[in-house]
């Protein structure tokens, strides 16, 4: 079993829909990262959080340390949000396999 | 300020050859980490260097080695290439060691193809 599990693996949504991507981990962490990877490979850090909730524009990330679970929400999704979203935890940056999001116009 | 840069962008090698990948961190960043991302999978941690010393190593064979120079740039070397080494190699820099306080910034990656 991977130490960092993401769900779903693939997600297709219509423009405007509210999107949730989940991440569960089995190791103790000091921080959890949400990353965005576009075709071609470049990775952008979206959030780094160790408790509670963070918001940036249409993106919201939450973490529940007791339940070892984090969610990434996208409100009013747009085709430009189409990318792979990756969850990673500190302690040697262990990564989930990613969630491929496609938002259709 | 320039972001993290990596060279080359793409590389094609044959089995048994050796390869060197290069990474320049963001100015002021002292930590460089290397990751391997095989197609369709999440990245896997290879090395972290901080202040020119290896501070962490993932589960990779000794064919993989790296170093960090006084200007904090880094090289990743892979010897005796195997087909399975074909991947996107990502470099990330941060101010300090990987921790809850130091965000990592990723480079565009080097795509290595081993034939």
mmCIF file of C-alpha atoms in Angstrom:
data_model
loop_
_atom_site.group_PDB
_atom_site.id
_atom_site.type_symbol
_atom_site.label_atom_id
_atom_site.label_comp_id
_atom_site.label_asym_id
_atom_site.label_seq_id
_atom_site.Cartn_x
_atom_site.Cartn_y
_atom_site.Cartn_z
ATOM 1 C CA UNK A 1 0.000 0.000 0.000
ATOM 2 C CA UNK A 2 1.338 3.413 -0.966
ATOM 3 C CA UNK A 3 1.945 5.811 1.847
ATOM 4 C CA UNK A 4 0.120 8.556 -0.070
ATOM 5 C CA UNK A 5 -3.105 7.654 -1.841
ATOM 6 C CA UNK A 6 -5.113 9.958 -4.065
ATOM 7 C CA UNK A 7 -8.622 9.668 -5.399
ATOM 8 C CA UNK A 8 -9.961 9.718 -7.939
ATOM 9 C CA UNK A 9 -7.241 8.793 -10.441
ATOM 10 C CA UNK A 10 -9.084 10.517 -13.255
ATOM 11 C CA UNK A 11 -11.788 13.147 -13.105
ATOM 12 C CA UNK A 12 -13.782 14.753 -15.903
ATOM 13 C CA UNK A 13 -15.967 17.746 -15.163
ATOM 14 C CA UNK A 14 -17.992 20.333 -17.006
ATOM 15 C CA UNK A 15 -16.920 23.935 -16.833
ATOM 16 C CA UNK A 16 -18.323 25.587 -13.739
ATOM 17 C CA UNK A 17 -18.545 22.455 -11.619
ATOM 18 C CA UNK A 18 -17.181 22.215 -8.074
ATOM 19 C CA UNK A 19 -14.319 19.712 -7.906
ATOM 20 C CA UNK A 20 -12.869 17.769 -4.994
ATOM 21 C CA UNK A 21 -9.667 15.731 -5.061
ATOM 22 C CA UNK A 22 -8.769 13.652 -2.032
ATOM 23 C CA UNK A 23 -5.470 12.616 -0.490
ATOM 24 C CA UNK A 24 -4.929 10.160 2.341
ATOM 25 C CA UNK A 25 -1.587 9.376 3.925
ATOM 26 C CA UNK A 26 -0.353 6.810 6.398
ATOM 27 C CA UNK A 27 2.829 8.420 7.730
ATOM 28 C CA UNK A 28 3.346 11.184 10.252
ATOM 29 C CA UNK A 29 3.889 14.456 8.469
ATOM 30 C CA UNK A 30 5.046 17.967 9.154
ATOM 31 C CA UNK A 31 3.405 19.415 6.046
ATOM 32 C CA UNK A 32 1.395 18.402 3.000
ATOM 33 C CA UNK A 33 1.775 19.883 -0.457
ATOM 34 C CA UNK A 34 -0.652 20.175 -3.324
ATOM 35 C CA UNK A 35 1.059 20.492 -6.692
ATOM 36 C CA UNK A 36 -0.205 21.087 -10.211
ATOM 37 C CA UNK A 37 1.475 19.513 -13.220
ATOM 38 C CA UNK A 38 0.596 20.561 -16.744
ATOM 39 C CA UNK A 39 1.338 18.540 -19.903
ATOM 40 C CA UNK A 40 5.044 18.866 -20.608
ATOM 41 C CA UNK A 41 5.948 18.242 -17.004
ATOM 42 C CA UNK A 42 6.357 21.552 -15.199
ATOM 43 C CA UNK A 43 5.202 21.392 -11.587
ATOM 44 C CA UNK A 44 3.782 24.348 -9.697
ATOM 45 C CA UNK A 45 3.309 24.356 -5.957
ATOM 46 C CA UNK A 46 -0.281 25.318 -5.094
ATOM 47 C CA UNK A 47 -0.367 24.936 -1.334
ATOM 48 C CA UNK A 48 1.787 23.871 1.564
ATOM 49 C CA UNK A 49 -0.206 23.307 4.723
ATOM 50 C CA UNK A 50 0.179 21.628 8.069
ATOM 51 C CA UNK A 51 -3.247 22.368 9.575
ATOM 52 C CA UNK A 52 -6.632 23.831 8.812
ATOM 53 C CA UNK A 53 -7.461 25.407 5.520
ATOM 54 C CA UNK A 54 -5.879 27.640 2.885
ATOM 55 C CA UNK A 55 -7.519 29.503 0.022
ATOM 56 C CA UNK A 56 -6.045 31.027 -3.105
ATOM 57 C CA UNK A 57 -8.450 32.335 -5.675
ATOM 58 C CA UNK A 58 -10.744 29.477 -6.708
ATOM 59 C CA UNK A 59 -8.609 26.870 -4.985
ATOM 60 C CA UNK A 60 -9.138 25.690 -1.415
ATOM 61 C CA UNK A 61 -7.042 23.118 0.438
ATOM 62 C CA UNK A 62 -7.973 21.533 3.735
ATOM 63 C CA UNK A 63 -6.209 19.080 5.967
ATOM 64 C CA UNK A 64 -7.361 16.931 8.893
ATOM 65 C CA UNK A 65 -4.290 15.810 10.767
ATOM 66 C CA UNK A 66 -6.188 13.371 13.021
ATOM 67 C CA UNK A 67 -7.774 11.610 10.052
ATOM 68 C CA UNK A 68 -4.610 11.907 7.901
ATOM 69 C CA UNK A 69 -6.626 13.301 5.040
ATOM 70 C CA UNK A 70 -6.493 16.355 2.819
ATOM 71 C CA UNK A 71 -8.755 17.682 0.106
ATOM 72 C CA UNK A 72 -8.208 20.088 -2.755
ATOM 73 C CA UNK A 73 -11.306 21.899 -3.966
ATOM 74 C CA UNK A 74 -11.701 23.914 -7.148
ATOM 75 C CA UNK A 75 -14.716 26.188 -7.365
ATOM 76 C CA UNK A 76 -16.189 27.304 -10.706
ATOM 77 C CA UNK A 77 -13.855 25.015 -12.640
ATOM 78 C CA UNK A 78 -12.488 26.143 -15.990
ATOM 79 C CA UNK A 79 -10.836 24.271 -18.874
ATOM 80 C CA UNK A 80 -7.514 25.889 -17.952
ATOM 81 C CA UNK A 81 -7.679 23.979 -14.657
ATOM 82 C CA UNK A 82 -7.109 20.780 -16.647
ATOM 83 C CA UNK A 83 -3.899 19.271 -15.287
ATOM 84 C CA UNK A 84 -2.606 16.551 -13.002
ATOM 85 C CA UNK A 85 -2.941 17.430 -9.319
ATOM 86 C CA UNK A 86 -0.459 15.758 -7.017
ATOM 87 C CA UNK A 87 -0.457 15.454 -3.252
ATOM 88 C CA UNK A 88 2.906 15.113 -1.502
ATOM 89 C CA UNK A 89 3.926 14.860 2.135
ATOM 90 C CA UNK A 90 7.127 15.988 3.775
ATOM 91 C CA UNK A 91 9.646 13.494 5.106
ATOM 92 C CA UNK A 92 11.436 12.962 1.805
ATOM 93 C CA UNK A 93 8.511 14.367 -0.197
ATOM 94 C CA UNK A 94 6.480 11.214 -0.779
ATOM 95 C CA UNK A 95 4.102 11.748 -3.666
ATOM 96 C CA UNK A 96 0.726 10.404 -4.589
ATOM 97 C CA UNK A 97 0.221 9.103 -8.101
ATOM 98 C CA UNK A 98 -1.760 12.189 -9.079
ATOM 99 C CA UNK A 99 -5.311 12.930 -10.196
ATOM 100 C CA UNK A 100 -5.777 13.793 -13.852
ATOM 101 C CA UNK A 101 -8.446 16.471 -14.122
ATOM 102 C CA UNK A 102 -10.094 17.353 -17.411
ATOM 103 C CA UNK A 103 -12.566 20.232 -17.463
ATOM 104 C CA UNK A 104 -14.713 20.390 -20.584
ATOM 105 C CA UNK A 105 -16.141 23.652 -21.888
ATOM 106 C CA UNK B 1 14.271 36.525 -10.753
ATOM 107 C CA UNK B 2 14.779 33.363 -12.768
ATOM 108 C CA UNK B 3 13.145 30.208 -11.523
ATOM 109 C CA UNK B 4 14.769 26.824 -11.244
ATOM 110 C CA UNK B 5 16.475 25.918 -14.501
ATOM 111 C CA UNK B 6 17.420 22.480 -15.768
ATOM 112 C CA UNK B 7 19.485 21.304 -18.700
ATOM 113 C CA UNK B 8 19.205 19.697 -21.083
ATOM 114 C CA UNK B 9 15.471 19.745 -21.794
ATOM 115 C CA UNK B 10 15.496 16.419 -23.601
ATOM 116 C CA UNK B 11 18.080 13.702 -23.868
ATOM 117 C CA UNK B 12 18.294 10.401 -25.695
ATOM 118 C CA UNK B 13 20.799 7.787 -24.587
ATOM 119 C CA UNK B 14 21.365 4.090 -25.179
ATOM 120 C CA UNK B 15 21.543 1.330 -22.597
ATOM 121 C CA UNK B 16 24.821 1.215 -20.708
ATOM 122 C CA UNK B 17 25.663 4.851 -21.293
ATOM 123 C CA UNK B 18 26.107 7.466 -18.614
ATOM 124 C CA UNK B 19 24.194 10.739 -18.299
ATOM 125 C CA UNK B 20 24.627 13.990 -16.378
ATOM 126 C CA UNK B 21 21.696 16.281 -15.700
ATOM 127 C CA UNK B 22 22.106 19.806 -14.392
ATOM 128 C CA UNK B 23 20.048 22.064 -12.165
ATOM 129 C CA UNK B 24 20.416 25.680 -11.116
ATOM 130 C CA UNK B 25 18.342 26.689 -8.096
ATOM 131 C CA UNK B 26 16.590 29.965 -7.494
ATOM 132 C CA UNK B 27 19.067 32.585 -6.329
ATOM 133 C CA UNK B 28 19.427 32.356 -2.555
ATOM 134 C CA UNK B 29 18.162 28.799 -2.306
ATOM 135 C CA UNK B 30 20.616 26.414 -0.696
ATOM 136 C CA UNK B 31 18.738 23.132 -1.071
ATOM 137 C CA UNK B 32 18.294 21.109 -4.232
ATOM 138 C CA UNK B 33 16.265 17.933 -4.519
ATOM 139 C CA UNK B 34 16.045 15.495 -7.409
ATOM 140 C CA UNK B 35 13.008 13.437 -8.382
ATOM 141 C CA UNK B 36 12.285 10.794 -11.007
ATOM 142 C CA UNK B 37 8.859 10.686 -12.611
ATOM 143 C CA UNK B 38 8.072 7.696 -14.777
ATOM 144 C CA UNK B 39 5.258 8.236 -17.259
ATOM 145 C CA UNK B 40 1.870 7.936 -15.613
ATOM 146 C CA UNK B 41 3.198 7.922 -12.052
ATOM 147 C CA UNK B 42 3.901 10.471 -9.364
ATOM 148 C CA UNK B 43 7.466 11.690 -8.802
ATOM 149 C CA UNK B 44 9.818 9.673 -6.618
ATOM 150 C CA UNK B 45 12.428 11.252 -4.388
ATOM 151 C CA UNK B 46 16.043 10.514 -5.378
ATOM 152 C CA UNK B 47 18.287 12.915 -3.454
ATOM 153 C CA UNK B 48 18.316 16.061 -1.396
ATOM 154 C CA UNK B 49 21.402 18.234 -1.099
ATOM 155 C CA UNK B 50 21.701 21.093 1.340
ATOM 156 C CA UNK B 51 24.810 23.187 1.810
ATOM 157 C CA UNK B 52 26.704 20.864 -0.556
ATOM 158 C CA UNK B 53 26.055 17.759 1.523
ATOM 159 C CA UNK B 54 23.679 14.882 0.858
ATOM 160 C CA UNK B 55 20.850 15.175 3.367
ATOM 161 C CA UNK B 56 18.495 12.518 2.082
ATOM 162 C CA UNK B 57 18.385 9.658 -0.365
ATOM 163 C CA UNK B 58 15.485 7.720 -1.792
ATOM 164 C CA UNK B 59 15.359 4.061 -2.725
ATOM 165 C CA UNK B 60 17.536 4.217 -5.834
ATOM 166 C CA UNK B 61 20.566 2.084 -6.765
ATOM 167 C CA UNK B 62 24.154 3.262 -6.515
ATOM 168 C CA UNK B 63 24.125 3.945 -10.254
ATOM 169 C CA UNK B 64 22.484 7.214 -9.257
ATOM 170 C CA UNK B 65 24.719 9.854 -7.735
ATOM 171 C CA UNK B 66 24.628 13.594 -7.340
ATOM 172 C CA UNK B 67 26.587 16.506 -6.054
ATOM 173 C CA UNK B 68 26.068 20.155 -5.201
ATOM 174 C CA UNK B 69 28.555 22.843 -6.065
ATOM 175 C CA UNK B 70 29.618 25.935 -4.051
ATOM 176 C CA UNK B 71 27.169 28.047 -6.064
ATOM 177 C CA UNK B 72 24.417 25.577 -5.003
ATOM 178 C CA UNK B 73 23.838 24.256 -8.510
ATOM 179 C CA UNK B 74 23.638 20.503 -8.737
ATOM 180 C CA UNK B 75 24.297 17.596 -11.062
ATOM 181 C CA UNK B 76 22.589 14.234 -11.139
ATOM 182 C CA UNK B 77 24.591 11.392 -12.676
ATOM 183 C CA UNK B 78 23.219 8.061 -13.756
ATOM 184 C CA UNK B 79 25.622 5.307 -14.831
ATOM 185 C CA UNK B 80 24.969 2.131 -16.785
ATOM 186 C CA UNK B 81 21.607 3.346 -18.035
ATOM 187 C CA UNK B 82 18.715 0.911 -18.189
ATOM 188 C CA UNK B 83 15.543 1.169 -20.244
ATOM 189 C CA UNK B 84 13.668 1.690 -16.970
ATOM 190 C CA UNK B 85 15.596 4.879 -16.307
ATOM 191 C CA UNK B 86 13.553 6.584 -19.023
ATOM 192 C CA UNK B 87 11.647 9.268 -17.154
ATOM 193 C CA UNK B 88 11.224 12.940 -16.457
ATOM 194 C CA UNK B 89 13.866 14.063 -13.980
ATOM 195 C CA UNK B 90 12.754 16.990 -11.881
ATOM 196 C CA UNK B 91 14.839 19.302 -9.772
ATOM 197 C CA UNK B 92 13.404 21.463 -7.010
ATOM 198 C CA UNK B 93 15.029 24.105 -4.858
ATOM 199 C CA UNK B 94 14.155 25.555 -1.484
ATOM 200 C CA UNK B 95 15.677 27.973 0.969
ATOM 201 C CA UNK B 96 16.461 25.264 3.478
ATOM 202 C CA UNK B 97 16.062 21.580 3.968
ATOM 203 C CA UNK B 98 12.756 19.936 3.135
ATOM 204 C CA UNK B 99 10.505 20.784 6.060
ATOM 205 C CA UNK B 100 7.155 22.254 6.882
ATOM 206 C CA UNK B 101 8.600 25.723 6.550
ATOM 207 C CA UNK B 102 10.388 25.510 3.225
ATOM 208 C CA UNK B 103 8.347 25.439 0.066
ATOM 209 C CA UNK B 104 9.919 23.731 -2.929
ATOM 210 C CA UNK B 105 10.042 25.283 -6.383
ATOM 211 C CA UNK B 106 10.297 22.914 -9.316
ATOM 212 C CA UNK B 107 12.200 23.207 -12.547
ATOM 213 C CA UNK B 108 10.738 22.231 -15.934
ATOM 214 C CA UNK B 109 12.448 18.849 -15.884
ATOM 215 C CA UNK B 110 14.749 16.898 -18.181
ATOM 216 C CA UNK B 111 13.087 14.173 -20.196
ATOM 217 C CA UNK B 112 15.483 11.232 -20.550
ATOM 218 C CA UNK B 113 14.812 8.495 -23.062
ATOM 219 C CA UNK B 114 16.944 5.358 -22.933
ATOM 220 C CA UNK B 115 16.865 3.216 -26.076
#
